[in-house]
Amino acid sequence: MYGQIRFERNPHLKTKPGIQDDLGFGRIFTDHMLVLDYEEGQGWHDPRIIPYAPLSYDPAAMIFHYGQAVFEGLKAFRTESGEIQIFRPDQNAKRLNRSSERLNMPPIDETFIVNAIQELVRVDADWVPSKQGASLYIRPFVIATEAGLGVRPSSRYSFVVIMSPVGAYYEEGLQPVKILVESHYARAVHGGTGGAKAAGNYAASLKAQVLAKEHDCAQVLWLDAIDKKSLEEVGSMNVFFKIGGEVITPSLSGSILEGITRKSIIHLLSDWGIPVTERRISIDEIVQAYENGTLEEAFGTGTAAVVSPIGSLLWQDTPMVINNGEIGELVHKLYDTITGIQYGRIADKHGWMVTC
Ligand SMILES: *Cc1c(COP(=O)(O)O)cnc(C)c1O
């Protein structure tokens, strides 16, 4: 598909971070990147792995003005035996195309996406950290590159994949976080772009995130845009609650991003025979469960952290402390299982891992 991937080796390889270096998240980038171009009439063409370098586009390129951009996030892991494997890249490829469809951008062959990512990881394989908990974060994205100020879909695009070695999300083990229930700003609306991993969704969320930090909260819990009642997501993670033995996560209403971690967790819970329901859940129901003592656990889910236990929810200036602010048993088991599969310590029964 799209022809052989051309390879131009970087003549100036960077110094790789050492095992003791603090990698942080998304601050360091590998030696190469993948680029694929699109032009109306010609389709996707000229796939190439080239030295990591600044991209250059016309100042009138549509990405700078009308925000036609979607992205993905996935990780490659080094197992104890030294092999490199990627977590569910086929799912990211599918979702990238679903996001593109919403923004009227052209789809990319999903097999090509997965193969191209594998090839890029192989080229920069030495960048996959071997330190416990560290991984190689992979960031594919598509941007509109046609120069022109008329408001219409671009006729040119670039698909780019960059990669960054990242440290363990939890340097000192899982840490419960404080979350602000956001009652003014909204992240997404029905019929909007909330179901797509669109760059603009993030631009719209930053203000609330900053306000949450001012309240000493790590993130916001988004409510639906109309009634400000139904729970949607926590920051850029999906959200789960365990109430009276049942695990509940908001159903995919169109304004919620369909997380691959979310999907994997629903799968694991079903395997374990733990009741898990996708349905509408309101903040009132959470308050009620909190008051009658049935709110057992709450956590966010996403690629970066896998799971993030919620220690307390700040709602109308009153904190609701969950599970004494401690890490729940279920969130712990989910974390250990998913990271176990990712690092090859636990058998991959579902065929989620793709070797490089
Ligand atoms: C990426 C993302 C998630 C998590 O998805 P994963 O596939 O699990 O990483 C959740 N919510 C939003 C808004 C996101 O952008």
mmCIF file of C-alpha atoms and ligand atoms in Angstrom:
data_model
loop_
_atom_site.group_PDB
_atom_site.id
_atom_site.type_symbol
_atom_site.label_atom_id
_atom_site.label_comp_id
_atom_site.label_asym_id
_atom_site.label_seq_id
_atom_site.Cartn_x
_atom_site.Cartn_y
_atom_site.Cartn_z
ATOM 1 C CA MET A 1 0.000 0.000 0.000
ATOM 2 C CA TYR A 2 1.320 3.447 -0.981
ATOM 3 C CA GLY A 3 4.599 1.821 -2.136
ATOM 4 C CA GLN A 4 7.778 0.882 -0.296
ATOM 5 C CA ILE A 5 8.619 3.020 2.726
ATOM 6 C CA ARG A 6 11.690 5.039 1.758
ATOM 7 C CA PHE A 7 14.373 5.219 4.443
ATOM 8 C CA GLU A 8 16.763 8.079 4.975
ATOM 9 C CA ARG A 9 19.032 7.341 7.933
ATOM 10 C CA ASN A 10 19.761 10.198 10.306
ATOM 11 C CA PRO A 11 23.488 11.005 9.927
ATOM 12 C CA HIS A 12 23.502 12.801 13.296
ATOM 13 C CA LEU A 13 22.205 10.348 15.887
ATOM 14 C CA LYS A 14 21.376 11.945 19.226
ATOM 15 C CA THR A 15 22.779 10.839 22.565
ATOM 16 C CA LYS A 16 20.186 8.534 24.078
ATOM 17 C CA PRO A 17 19.097 9.117 27.656
ATOM 18 C CA GLY A 18 20.794 6.892 30.225
ATOM 19 C CA ILE A 19 19.030 4.408 32.469
ATOM 20 C CA GLN A 20 19.184 6.867 35.398
ATOM 21 C CA ASP A 21 17.851 9.859 33.456
ATOM 22 C CA ASP A 22 14.400 11.163 34.241
ATOM 23 C CA LEU A 23 12.543 10.863 30.933
ATOM 24 C CA GLY A 24 9.358 12.681 31.943
ATOM 25 C CA PHE A 25 6.610 12.618 29.323
ATOM 26 C CA GLY A 26 7.014 13.699 25.697
ATOM 27 C CA ARG A 27 10.113 15.866 26.123
ATOM 28 C CA ILE A 28 12.706 13.790 24.259
ATOM 29 C CA PHE A 29 12.261 12.491 20.711
ATOM 30 C CA THR A 30 13.898 9.658 18.788
ATOM 31 C CA ASP A 31 16.152 9.986 15.721
ATOM 32 C CA HIS A 32 13.546 9.330 13.038
ATOM 33 C CA MET A 33 9.947 10.068 12.098
ATOM 34 C CA LEU A 34 7.523 8.718 9.540
ATOM 35 C CA VAL A 35 5.804 10.953 6.991
ATOM 36 C CA LEU A 36 3.109 10.160 4.385
ATOM 37 C CA ASP A 37 1.505 12.821 2.187
ATOM 38 C CA TYR A 38 -1.931 13.159 0.657
ATOM 39 C CA GLU A 39 -3.096 15.165 -2.286
ATOM 40 C CA GLU A 40 -6.563 15.135 -3.778
ATOM 41 C CA GLY A 41 -6.551 13.109 -6.994
ATOM 42 C CA GLN A 42 -3.330 11.336 -6.067
ATOM 43 C CA GLY A 43 -4.245 9.915 -2.665
ATOM 44 C CA TRP A 44 -1.711 8.992 0.025
ATOM 45 C CA HIS A 45 1.815 8.700 -1.325
ATOM 46 C CA ASP A 46 5.557 8.853 -0.659
ATOM 47 C CA PRO A 47 5.823 7.047 2.699
ATOM 48 C CA ARG A 48 9.229 7.753 4.228
ATOM 49 C CA ILE A 49 11.160 7.335 7.444
ATOM 50 C CA ILE A 50 13.432 10.347 7.689
ATOM 51 C CA PRO A 51 15.536 12.151 10.313
ATOM 52 C CA TYR A 52 13.451 13.759 13.067
ATOM 53 C CA ALA A 53 13.398 17.457 12.160
ATOM 54 C CA PRO A 54 11.108 20.510 12.108
ATOM 55 C CA LEU A 55 8.265 20.356 9.588
ATOM 56 C CA SER A 56 7.872 23.313 7.269
ATOM 57 C CA TYR A 57 4.502 24.462 5.935
ATOM 58 C CA ASP A 58 3.107 27.564 4.267
ATOM 59 C CA PRO A 59 1.799 30.108 6.843
ATOM 60 C CA ALA A 60 -1.594 29.805 5.132
ATOM 61 C CA ALA A 61 -1.667 26.021 5.670
ATOM 62 C CA MET A 62 -5.138 25.199 6.916
ATOM 63 C CA ILE A 63 -3.929 23.482 10.083
ATOM 64 C CA PHE A 64 -2.814 26.884 11.434
ATOM 65 C CA HIS A 65 -6.196 28.503 10.902
ATOM 66 C CA TYR A 66 -9.040 26.022 11.111
ATOM 67 C CA GLY A 67 -7.548 23.296 13.260
ATOM 68 C CA GLN A 68 -8.131 20.295 11.034
ATOM 69 C CA ALA A 69 -5.972 17.891 13.038
ATOM 70 C CA VAL A 70 -6.402 14.505 14.696
ATOM 71 C CA PHE A 71 -3.940 12.389 16.636
ATOM 72 C CA GLU A 72 -3.322 9.087 18.385
ATOM 73 C CA GLY A 73 -1.266 7.835 21.311
ATOM 74 C CA LEU A 74 0.080 4.333 21.899
ATOM 75 C CA LYS A 75 3.081 2.669 23.472
ATOM 76 C CA ALA A 76 5.823 0.128 22.727
ATOM 77 C CA PHE A 77 7.284 -1.857 25.625
ATOM 78 C CA ARG A 78 10.490 -3.790 26.133
ATOM 79 C CA THR A 79 9.889 -7.153 27.779
ATOM 80 C CA GLU A 80 12.282 -8.761 30.249
ATOM 81 C CA SER A 81 13.657 -10.959 27.452
ATOM 82 C CA GLY A 82 14.445 -7.807 25.439
ATOM 83 C CA GLU A 83 11.670 -8.132 22.843
ATOM 84 C CA ILE A 84 9.683 -5.070 21.809
ATOM 85 C CA GLN A 85 5.891 -5.189 21.642
ATOM 86 C CA ILE A 86 3.170 -2.627 20.966
ATOM 87 C CA PHE A 87 -0.213 -2.557 22.739
ATOM 88 C CA ARG A 88 -3.197 -2.912 20.351
ATOM 89 C CA PRO A 89 -1.938 -0.707 17.463
ATOM 90 C CA ASP A 90 -4.770 -1.964 15.220
ATOM 91 C CA GLN A 91 -7.214 -0.219 17.557
ATOM 92 C CA ASN A 92 -5.343 3.077 17.261
ATOM 93 C CA ALA A 93 -5.304 2.769 13.472
ATOM 94 C CA LYS A 94 -9.074 2.244 13.416
ATOM 95 C CA ARG A 95 -9.709 5.134 15.774
ATOM 96 C CA LEU A 96 -7.441 7.462 13.796
ATOM 97 C CA ASN A 97 -9.645 6.847 10.768
ATOM 98 C CA ARG A 98 -12.836 7.349 12.783
ATOM 99 C CA SER A 99 -11.459 10.673 14.036
ATOM 100 C CA SER A 100 -10.408 11.674 10.516
ATOM 101 C CA GLU A 101 -13.848 10.812 9.174
ATOM 102 C CA ARG A 102 -15.451 13.237 11.652
ATOM 103 C CA LEU A 103 -13.132 16.043 10.531
ATOM 104 C CA ASN A 104 -13.682 15.202 6.877
ATOM 105 C CA MET A 105 -10.115 14.017 6.400
ATOM 106 C CA PRO A 106 -9.145 11.059 4.171
ATOM 107 C CA PRO A 107 -8.690 7.602 5.766
ATOM 108 C CA ILE A 108 -5.367 5.752 5.700
ATOM 109 C CA ASP A 109 -5.065 2.007 5.138
ATOM 110 C CA GLU A 110 -5.073 0.500 8.643
ATOM 111 C CA THR A 111 -2.619 -2.287 7.817
ATOM 112 C CA PHE A 112 -0.260 0.357 6.456
ATOM 113 C CA ILE A 113 -0.532 2.369 9.684
ATOM 114 C CA VAL A 114 0.326 -0.641 11.865
ATOM 115 C CA ASN A 115 3.163 -1.826 9.599
ATOM 116 C CA ALA A 116 4.612 1.669 9.297
ATOM 117 C CA ILE A 117 4.605 2.109 13.082
ATOM 118 C CA GLN A 118 6.294 -1.289 13.526
ATOM 119 C CA GLU A 119 8.945 -0.331 10.980
ATOM 120 C CA LEU A 120 9.598 3.032 12.645
ATOM 121 C CA VAL A 121 9.916 1.350 16.058
ATOM 122 C CA ARG A 122 12.369 -1.161 14.569
ATOM 123 C CA VAL A 123 14.491 1.671 13.135
ATOM 124 C CA ASP A 124 14.633 3.427 16.527
ATOM 125 C CA ALA A 125 14.510 0.198 18.577
ATOM 126 C CA ASP A 126 17.442 1.309 20.742
ATOM 127 C CA TRP A 127 15.210 4.119 22.035
ATOM 128 C CA VAL A 128 12.748 1.719 23.685
ATOM 129 C CA PRO A 129 13.700 2.029 27.368
ATOM 130 C CA SER A 130 14.463 -1.087 29.383
ATOM 131 C CA LYS A 131 13.873 0.597 32.746
ATOM 132 C CA GLN A 132 10.921 -0.819 34.694
ATOM 133 C CA GLY A 133 7.738 1.126 33.941
ATOM 134 C CA ALA A 134 9.278 3.150 31.106
ATOM 135 C CA SER A 135 8.137 2.792 27.485
ATOM 136 C CA LEU A 136 8.270 4.355 24.034
ATOM 137 C CA TYR A 137 5.287 6.647 23.451
ATOM 138 C CA ILE A 138 4.184 6.779 19.810
ATOM 139 C CA ARG A 139 2.320 9.827 18.527
ATOM 140 C CA PRO A 140 0.725 9.526 15.054
ATOM 141 C CA PHE A 141 -1.143 12.594 13.756
ATOM 142 C CA VAL A 142 -2.775 13.956 10.610
ATOM 143 C CA ILE A 143 -2.794 17.654 9.707
ATOM 144 C CA ALA A 144 -4.277 19.752 6.885
ATOM 145 C CA THR A 145 -1.466 21.280 4.839
ATOM 146 C CA GLU A 146 -3.091 23.036 1.868
ATOM 147 C CA ALA A 147 -2.292 26.755 1.772
ATOM 148 C CA GLY A 148 -5.516 28.757 1.605
ATOM 149 C CA LEU A 149 -7.822 30.740 3.843
ATOM 150 C CA GLY A 150 -11.163 29.672 2.401
ATOM 151 C CA VAL A 151 -13.093 27.622 4.949
ATOM 152 C CA ARG A 152 -13.447 24.156 3.429
ATOM 153 C CA PRO A 153 -11.747 20.797 3.846
ATOM 154 C CA SER A 154 -8.092 20.863 2.833
ATOM 155 C CA SER A 155 -7.046 19.057 -0.346
ATOM 156 C CA ARG A 156 -3.647 18.135 1.138
ATOM 157 C CA TYR A 157 -2.667 16.398 4.349
ATOM 158 C CA SER A 158 0.348 14.926 6.089
ATOM 159 C CA PHE A 159 0.341 11.844 8.290
ATOM 160 C CA VAL A 160 3.297 11.989 10.670
ATOM 161 C CA VAL A 161 4.495 9.627 13.409
ATOM 162 C CA ILE A 162 6.943 10.773 16.069
ATOM 163 C CA MET A 163 8.138 8.822 19.109
ATOM 164 C CA SER A 164 9.300 9.705 22.602
ATOM 165 C CA PRO A 165 10.817 7.546 25.356
ATOM 166 C CA VAL A 166 8.761 8.186 28.495
ATOM 167 C CA GLY A 167 9.333 7.377 32.137
ATOM 168 C CA ALA A 168 7.062 5.424 34.452
ATOM 169 C CA TYR A 169 3.872 7.429 34.982
ATOM 170 C CA TYR A 170 4.016 6.488 38.649
ATOM 171 C CA GLU A 171 7.592 6.786 39.869
ATOM 172 C CA GLU A 172 6.473 5.904 43.387
ATOM 173 C CA GLY A 173 3.660 3.477 42.608
ATOM 174 C CA LEU A 174 -0.010 4.266 41.919
ATOM 175 C CA GLN A 175 -1.053 7.595 43.429
ATOM 176 C CA PRO A 176 -4.688 8.586 44.031
ATOM 177 C CA VAL A 177 -5.553 12.054 42.693
ATOM 178 C CA LYS A 178 -7.983 14.798 43.601
ATOM 179 C CA ILE A 179 -10.462 15.665 40.847
ATOM 180 C CA LEU A 180 -12.627 18.767 40.392
ATOM 181 C CA VAL A 181 -16.145 18.136 39.095
ATOM 182 C CA GLU A 182 -16.442 20.844 36.420
ATOM 183 C CA SER A 183 -19.829 22.530 36.448
ATOM 184 C CA HIS A 184 -19.231 25.484 34.101
ATOM 185 C CA TYR A 185 -17.063 24.548 31.131
ATOM 186 C CA ALA A 186 -17.889 21.636 28.818
ATOM 187 C CA ARG A 187 -15.461 19.488 26.840
ATOM 188 C CA ALA A 188 -17.764 18.251 24.113
ATOM 189 C CA VAL A 189 -21.362 18.259 22.909
ATOM 190 C CA HIS A 190 -23.570 15.719 21.195
ATOM 191 C CA GLY A 191 -23.000 16.035 17.484
ATOM 192 C CA GLY A 192 -19.658 17.733 18.118
ATOM 193 C CA THR A 193 -16.150 16.305 17.968
ATOM 194 C CA GLY A 194 -15.906 14.767 21.458
ATOM 195 C CA GLY A 195 -15.899 11.249 20.022
ATOM 196 C CA ALA A 196 -12.900 12.090 17.823
ATOM 197 C CA LYS A 197 -9.327 12.474 19.045
ATOM 198 C CA ALA A 198 -9.255 15.963 17.579
ATOM 199 C CA ALA A 199 -6.570 18.462 18.569
ATOM 200 C CA GLY A 200 -9.173 21.181 19.070
ATOM 201 C CA ASN A 201 -10.861 19.258 21.894
ATOM 202 C CA TYR A 202 -7.689 19.694 23.895
ATOM 203 C CA ALA A 203 -7.414 23.409 23.146
ATOM 204 C CA ALA A 204 -10.942 23.788 24.515
ATOM 205 C CA SER A 205 -10.141 21.878 27.710
ATOM 206 C CA LEU A 206 -7.049 23.753 28.907
ATOM 207 C CA LYS A 207 -8.824 26.585 30.710
ATOM 208 C CA ALA A 208 -10.743 24.197 32.973
ATOM 209 C CA GLN A 209 -7.586 22.174 33.587
ATOM 210 C CA VAL A 210 -5.760 25.274 34.822
ATOM 211 C CA LEU A 211 -8.674 26.160 37.115
ATOM 212 C CA ALA A 212 -8.630 22.617 38.514
ATOM 213 C CA LYS A 213 -4.942 23.012 39.352
ATOM 214 C CA GLU A 214 -5.783 26.243 41.213
ATOM 215 C CA HIS A 215 -8.114 24.117 43.371
ATOM 216 C CA ASP A 216 -5.224 21.719 44.014
ATOM 217 C CA CYS A 217 -6.904 19.137 41.763
ATOM 218 C CA ALA A 218 -5.026 17.086 39.162
ATOM 219 C CA GLN A 219 -7.833 17.170 36.579
ATOM 220 C CA VAL A 220 -11.498 17.881 35.963
ATOM 221 C CA LEU A 221 -14.399 15.466 35.758
ATOM 222 C CA TRP A 222 -16.425 16.629 32.784
ATOM 223 C CA LEU A 223 -20.214 16.653 32.893
ATOM 224 C CA ASP A 224 -22.481 16.652 29.839
ATOM 225 C CA ALA A 225 -22.815 20.047 28.165
ATOM 226 C CA ILE A 226 -26.600 20.397 28.439
ATOM 227 C CA ASP A 227 -27.826 19.306 31.875
ATOM 228 C CA LYS A 228 -24.424 19.309 33.605
ATOM 229 C CA LYS A 229 -25.526 16.055 35.230
ATOM 230 C CA SER A 230 -24.201 13.050 33.298
ATOM 231 C CA LEU A 231 -20.581 12.112 33.823
ATOM 232 C CA GLU A 232 -18.425 12.058 30.704
ATOM 233 C CA GLU A 233 -14.659 11.780 31.189
ATOM 234 C CA VAL A 234 -11.931 12.748 33.612
ATOM 235 C CA GLY A 235 -9.402 15.055 31.942
ATOM 236 C CA SER A 236 -8.301 13.108 28.889
ATOM 237 C CA MET A 237 -9.172 9.756 30.423
ATOM 238 C CA ASN A 238 -12.295 7.637 30.509
ATOM 239 C CA VAL A 239 -13.835 7.190 33.940
ATOM 240 C CA PHE A 240 -15.055 4.163 35.922
ATOM 241 C CA PHE A 241 -16.905 3.861 39.239
ATOM 242 C CA LYS A 242 -17.432 0.813 41.433
ATOM 243 C CA ILE A 243 -20.719 1.118 43.283
ATOM 244 C CA GLY A 244 -22.093 -1.701 45.428
ATOM 245 C CA GLY A 245 -20.012 -4.319 43.604
ATOM 246 C CA GLU A 246 -20.950 -3.140 40.088
ATOM 247 C CA VAL A 247 -18.494 -1.348 37.824
ATOM 248 C CA ILE A 248 -20.050 1.468 35.787
ATOM 249 C CA THR A 249 -18.588 3.589 32.995
ATOM 250 C CA PRO A 250 -20.440 6.232 30.950
ATOM 251 C CA SER A 251 -21.755 4.831 27.669
ATOM 252 C CA LEU A 252 -20.349 6.111 24.380
ATOM 253 C CA SER A 253 -22.849 8.837 23.675
ATOM 254 C CA GLY A 254 -20.877 10.540 20.903
ATOM 255 C CA SER A 255 -19.288 13.163 23.128
ATOM 256 C CA ILE A 256 -16.995 10.645 24.857
ATOM 257 C CA LEU A 257 -13.738 9.346 23.399
ATOM 258 C CA GLU A 258 -13.707 5.587 22.983
ATOM 259 C CA GLY A 259 -10.563 4.701 24.916
ATOM 260 C CA ILE A 260 -8.629 1.566 24.078
ATOM 261 C CA THR A 261 -7.734 1.196 27.765
ATOM 262 C CA ARG A 262 -11.467 1.536 28.553
ATOM 263 C CA LYS A 263 -12.290 -1.205 26.067
ATOM 264 C CA SER A 264 -9.537 -3.475 27.437
ATOM 265 C CA ILE A 265 -10.701 -2.945 31.026
ATOM 266 C CA ILE A 266 -14.315 -3.807 30.152
ATOM 267 C CA HIS A 267 -12.945 -6.972 28.525
ATOM 268 C CA LEU A 268 -10.874 -7.952 31.588
ATOM 269 C CA LEU A 269 -13.732 -7.273 34.024
ATOM 270 C CA SER A 270 -16.044 -9.488 31.951
ATOM 271 C CA ASP A 271 -13.362 -12.217 31.931
ATOM 272 C CA TRP A 272 -13.191 -12.013 35.712
ATOM 273 C CA GLY A 273 -16.962 -12.216 36.100
ATOM 274 C CA ILE A 274 -17.162 -8.740 37.634
ATOM 275 C CA PRO A 275 -20.411 -7.001 36.614
ATOM 276 C CA VAL A 276 -19.570 -4.068 34.327
ATOM 277 C CA THR A 277 -22.160 -1.757 32.797
ATOM 278 C CA GLU A 278 -21.893 0.965 30.161
ATOM 279 C CA ARG A 279 -24.685 3.413 30.856
ATOM 280 C CA ARG A 280 -25.564 6.995 31.686
ATOM 281 C CA ILE A 281 -24.438 7.854 35.208
ATOM 282 C CA SER A 282 -25.128 11.188 36.866
ATOM 283 C CA ILE A 283 -23.265 13.181 39.490
ATOM 284 C CA ASP A 284 -26.396 12.875 41.683
ATOM 285 C CA GLU A 285 -26.021 9.095 41.621
ATOM 286 C CA ILE A 286 -22.383 9.438 42.706
ATOM 287 C CA VAL A 287 -23.326 11.796 45.554
ATOM 288 C CA GLN A 288 -26.043 9.361 46.666
ATOM 289 C CA ALA A 289 -23.689 6.361 46.539
ATOM 290 C CA TYR A 290 -21.112 8.387 48.462
ATOM 291 C CA GLU A 291 -23.665 9.298 51.124
ATOM 292 C CA ASN A 292 -24.996 5.780 51.585
ATOM 293 C CA GLY A 293 -21.492 4.296 51.602
ATOM 294 C CA THR A 294 -21.705 2.201 48.406
ATOM 295 C CA LEU A 295 -19.180 4.240 46.364
ATOM 296 C CA GLU A 296 -16.224 1.851 46.567
ATOM 297 C CA GLU A 297 -13.761 2.973 43.896
ATOM 298 C CA ALA A 298 -13.323 5.527 41.122
ATOM 299 C CA PHE A 299 -10.574 5.722 38.502
ATOM 300 C CA GLY A 300 -9.593 7.198 35.168
ATOM 301 C CA THR A 301 -8.174 5.099 32.294
ATOM 302 C CA GLY A 302 -5.882 5.965 29.395
ATOM 303 C CA THR A 303 -2.683 5.012 27.576
ATOM 304 C CA ALA A 304 -0.367 7.328 29.522
ATOM 305 C CA ALA A 305 -1.225 6.136 33.052
ATOM 306 C CA VAL A 306 -3.205 2.928 32.307
ATOM 307 C CA VAL A 307 -5.329 3.643 35.403
ATOM 308 C CA SER A 308 -5.419 6.628 37.726
ATOM 309 C CA PRO A 309 -7.218 6.080 41.047
ATOM 310 C CA ILE A 310 -9.424 8.967 42.171
ATOM 311 C CA GLY A 311 -8.880 9.687 45.863
ATOM 312 C CA SER A 312 -11.454 12.449 46.114
ATOM 313 C CA LEU A 313 -13.969 14.377 44.021
ATOM 314 C CA LEU A 314 -14.468 18.079 44.679
ATOM 315 C CA TRP A 315 -18.147 18.826 43.942
ATOM 316 C CA GLN A 316 -19.716 22.182 44.784
ATOM 317 C CA ASP A 317 -16.777 23.015 47.061
ATOM 318 C CA THR A 318 -17.244 19.819 49.109
ATOM 319 C CA PRO A 319 -14.746 16.965 48.800
ATOM 320 C CA MET A 320 -16.064 13.417 48.594
ATOM 321 C CA VAL A 321 -13.253 11.141 49.752
ATOM 322 C CA ILE A 322 -13.370 7.739 48.057
ATOM 323 C CA ASN A 323 -12.028 4.570 49.696
ATOM 324 C CA ASN A 324 -10.336 6.712 52.394
ATOM 325 C CA GLY A 325 -8.252 8.288 49.637
ATOM 326 C CA GLU A 326 -6.477 4.973 49.147
ATOM 327 C CA ILE A 327 -5.876 2.811 46.112
ATOM 328 C CA GLY A 328 -8.729 0.358 45.595
ATOM 329 C CA GLU A 329 -8.247 -3.368 45.198
ATOM 330 C CA LEU A 330 -9.823 -3.463 41.746
ATOM 331 C CA VAL A 331 -7.821 -0.562 40.296
ATOM 332 C CA HIS A 332 -4.676 -2.252 41.593
ATOM 333 C CA LYS A 333 -5.535 -5.571 39.955
ATOM 334 C CA LEU A 334 -6.355 -3.857 36.643
ATOM 335 C CA TYR A 335 -3.068 -1.954 36.717
ATOM 336 C CA ASP A 336 -1.022 -5.065 37.491
ATOM 337 C CA THR A 337 -2.793 -7.106 34.821
ATOM 338 C CA ILE A 338 -2.549 -4.592 31.974
ATOM 339 C CA THR A 339 1.058 -3.621 32.690
ATOM 340 C CA GLY A 340 1.821 -7.335 33.176
ATOM 341 C CA ILE A 341 0.526 -8.078 29.672
ATOM 342 C CA GLN A 342 2.348 -5.050 28.219
ATOM 343 C CA TYR A 343 5.724 -6.041 29.662
ATOM 344 C CA GLY A 344 5.231 -9.744 28.903
ATOM 345 C CA ARG A 345 5.011 -10.873 32.530
ATOM 346 C CA ILE A 346 1.436 -12.116 32.072
ATOM 347 C CA ALA A 347 0.262 -14.301 29.178
ATOM 348 C CA ASP A 348 -1.403 -12.243 26.425
ATOM 349 C CA LYS A 349 -4.560 -14.354 26.086
ATOM 350 C CA HIS A 350 -6.402 -11.788 23.969
ATOM 351 C CA GLY A 351 -3.682 -11.244 21.375
ATOM 352 C CA TRP A 352 -3.347 -7.575 22.276
ATOM 353 C CA MET A 353 0.423 -7.313 21.884
ATOM 354 C CA VAL A 354 2.058 -6.920 18.475
ATOM 355 C CA THR A 355 5.767 -7.762 18.291
ATOM 356 C CA CYS A 356 8.131 -5.556 16.328
HETATM 357 C C1 LIG B 1 -6.985 9.447 24.260
HETATM 358 C C2 LIG B 1 -8.117 9.771 25.143
HETATM 359 C C3 LIG B 1 -8.633 8.874 26.111
HETATM 360 C C4 LIG B 1 -7.990 7.546 26.423
HETATM 361 O O1 LIG B 1 -7.905 6.680 25.353
HETATM 362 P P1 LIG B 1 -6.850 5.474 25.370
HETATM 363 O O2 LIG B 1 -7.029 4.857 24.048
HETATM 364 O O3 LIG B 1 -7.260 4.586 26.488
HETATM 365 O O4 LIG B 1 -5.523 6.086 25.584
HETATM 366 C C5 LIG B 1 -9.751 9.246 26.818
HETATM 367 N N1 LIG B 1 -10.340 10.441 26.644
HETATM 368 C C6 LIG B 1 -9.860 11.338 25.751
HETATM 369 C C7 LIG B 1 -10.549 12.641 25.618
HETATM 370 C C8 LIG B 1 -8.747 11.031 24.979
HETATM 371 O O5 LIG B 1 -8.287 11.937 24.111
#
